[in-house]
XYZ file of C-alpha atoms in Angstrom:
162
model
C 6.413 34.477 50.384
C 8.499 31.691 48.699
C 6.298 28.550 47.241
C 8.323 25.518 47.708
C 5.344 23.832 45.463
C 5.118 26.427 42.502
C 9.441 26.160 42.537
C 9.331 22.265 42.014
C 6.704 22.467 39.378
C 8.145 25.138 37.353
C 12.004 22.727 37.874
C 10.316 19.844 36.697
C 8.734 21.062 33.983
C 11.620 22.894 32.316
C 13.597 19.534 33.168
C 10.933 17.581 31.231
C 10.914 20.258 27.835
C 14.604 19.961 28.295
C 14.317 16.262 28.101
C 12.208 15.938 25.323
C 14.640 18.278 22.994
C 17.435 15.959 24.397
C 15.605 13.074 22.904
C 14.370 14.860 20.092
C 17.863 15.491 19.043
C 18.504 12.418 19.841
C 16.230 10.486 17.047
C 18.072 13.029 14.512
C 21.046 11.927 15.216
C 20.060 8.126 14.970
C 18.028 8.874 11.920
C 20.982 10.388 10.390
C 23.604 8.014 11.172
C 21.110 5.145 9.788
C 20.223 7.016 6.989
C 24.633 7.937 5.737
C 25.415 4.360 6.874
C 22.836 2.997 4.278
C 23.698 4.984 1.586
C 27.996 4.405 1.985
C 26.868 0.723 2.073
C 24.509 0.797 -1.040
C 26.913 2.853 -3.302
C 30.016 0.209 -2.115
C 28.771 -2.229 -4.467
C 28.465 -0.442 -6.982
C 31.500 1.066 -6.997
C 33.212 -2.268 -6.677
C 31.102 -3.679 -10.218
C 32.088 -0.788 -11.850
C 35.418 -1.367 -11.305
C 35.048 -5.033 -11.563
C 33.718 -5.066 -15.593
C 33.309 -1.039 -16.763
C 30.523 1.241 -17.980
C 28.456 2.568 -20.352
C 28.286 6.825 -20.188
C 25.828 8.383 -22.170
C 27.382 10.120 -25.267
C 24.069 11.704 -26.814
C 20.642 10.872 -25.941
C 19.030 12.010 -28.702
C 14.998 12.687 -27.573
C 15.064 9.927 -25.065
C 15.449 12.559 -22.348
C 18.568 10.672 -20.793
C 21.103 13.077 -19.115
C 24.759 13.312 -20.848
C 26.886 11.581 -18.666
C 24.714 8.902 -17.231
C 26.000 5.765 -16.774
C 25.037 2.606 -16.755
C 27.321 -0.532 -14.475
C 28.028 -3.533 -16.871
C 27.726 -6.926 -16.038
C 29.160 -9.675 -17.953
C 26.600 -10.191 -20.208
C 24.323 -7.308 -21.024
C 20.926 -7.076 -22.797
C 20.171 -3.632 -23.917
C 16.870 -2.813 -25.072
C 13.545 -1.085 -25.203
C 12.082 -3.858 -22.465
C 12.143 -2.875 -19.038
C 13.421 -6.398 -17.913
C 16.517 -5.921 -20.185
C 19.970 -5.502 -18.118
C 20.125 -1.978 -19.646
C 16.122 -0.234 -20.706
C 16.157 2.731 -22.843
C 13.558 4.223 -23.666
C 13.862 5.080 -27.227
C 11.221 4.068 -30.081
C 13.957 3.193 -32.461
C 15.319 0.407 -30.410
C 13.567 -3.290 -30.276
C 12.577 -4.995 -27.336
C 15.753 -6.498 -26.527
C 18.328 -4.778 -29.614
C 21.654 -5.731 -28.637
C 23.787 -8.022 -26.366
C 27.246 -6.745 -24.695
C 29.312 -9.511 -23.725
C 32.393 -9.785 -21.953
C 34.179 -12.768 -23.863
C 38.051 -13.592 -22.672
C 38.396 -10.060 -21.584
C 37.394 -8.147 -24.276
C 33.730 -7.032 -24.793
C 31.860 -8.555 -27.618
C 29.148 -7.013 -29.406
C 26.133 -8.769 -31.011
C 22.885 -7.091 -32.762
C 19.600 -9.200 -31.649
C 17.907 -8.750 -35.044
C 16.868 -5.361 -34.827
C 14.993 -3.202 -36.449
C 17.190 -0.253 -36.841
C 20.632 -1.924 -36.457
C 23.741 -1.449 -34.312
C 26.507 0.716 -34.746
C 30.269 0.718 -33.278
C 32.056 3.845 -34.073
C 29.420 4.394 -37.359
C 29.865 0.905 -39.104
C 26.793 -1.202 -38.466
C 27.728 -4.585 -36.358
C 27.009 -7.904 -38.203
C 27.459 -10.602 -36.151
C 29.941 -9.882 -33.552
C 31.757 -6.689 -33.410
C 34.761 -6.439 -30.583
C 34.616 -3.302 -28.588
C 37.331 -1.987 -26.805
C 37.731 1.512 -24.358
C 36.619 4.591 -25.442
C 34.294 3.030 -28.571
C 30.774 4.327 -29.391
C 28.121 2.119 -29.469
C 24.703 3.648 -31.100
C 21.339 1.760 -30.503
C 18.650 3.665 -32.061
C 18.976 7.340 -31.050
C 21.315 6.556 -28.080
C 25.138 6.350 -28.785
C 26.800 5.055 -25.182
C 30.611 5.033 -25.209
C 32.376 1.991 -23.196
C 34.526 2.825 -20.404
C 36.633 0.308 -19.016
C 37.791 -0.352 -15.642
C 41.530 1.065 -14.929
C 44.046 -1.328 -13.690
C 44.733 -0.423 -10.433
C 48.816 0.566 -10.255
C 51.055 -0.571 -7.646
C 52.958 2.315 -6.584
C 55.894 1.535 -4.893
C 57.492 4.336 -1.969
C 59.906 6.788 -3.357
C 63.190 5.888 -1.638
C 64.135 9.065 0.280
């Protein structure tokens, strides 16, 4: 014979599993949306500094471990060094504790060694007082050499008459 009982169970128990995927899918999808909102918003910022006053990118690394190609946002004024609360840390044993300052002065970038041990270099000549850097030029602090990347001016395009 037909169990009206055992029927409604069994319905509301495959409704309730069904329910709790529904809502386990659910979370995901919040997670997820939470989680690619965050990061767009975190990496906006960046993006707009780095466009704003230019980079360093990691020419050679020498033992320091650093990856080819890193780079590092600039500010305006930049303290590069071995300390960690530098603008810039590397972690080379040939650099002091704060080695160099990169400054942007009138638009162009200045640089300055802090009386370091081991000097800085722009494009091989050592910097004595201030040295003026400009796109594309090498700087080498200790082991490191970081070339300067400046931020393109952003073209105004106008629409091809057709």
């Amino acid at each position: 014979m037909f169990d009206l009982a055992d029927l409604s169970l069994g319905v509301i128990i495959l409704l309730l599993r069904v329910a709790v995927v529904f809502l386990l899918y659910l979370f995901l999808w919040q997670v997820l949306r939470v989680v690619t909102h965050d990061l767009r918003g975190s990496a906006t910022p960046a993006m707009e500094r780095a466009n704003q006053y230019g980079q360093l990118i990691v020419v050679s690394s020498g033992q320091t471990g650093l990856p080819v190609g890193k780079t590092f946002l600039l500010n305006p004024v930049n303290i590069i060094g071995r300390s960690l609360e530098n603008d810039i840390a590397l972690n080379d044993t040939f650099l002091s504790s704060q080695h160099t300052r990169l400054e942007l002065r009138n638009g162009e970038w200045v640089v300055e060694d802090m009386n370091s041990t081991n000097g800085t270099f722009v494009n091989g000549f050592e910097v004595r007082g201030t040295t003026t850097m400009r796109d594309g030029d090498v700087i080498r602090l200790g082991r490191i050499e970081l070339k300067l990347v400046e931020p393109r001016e952003r073209e105004h395009h106008s629409p091809n008459p057709a």
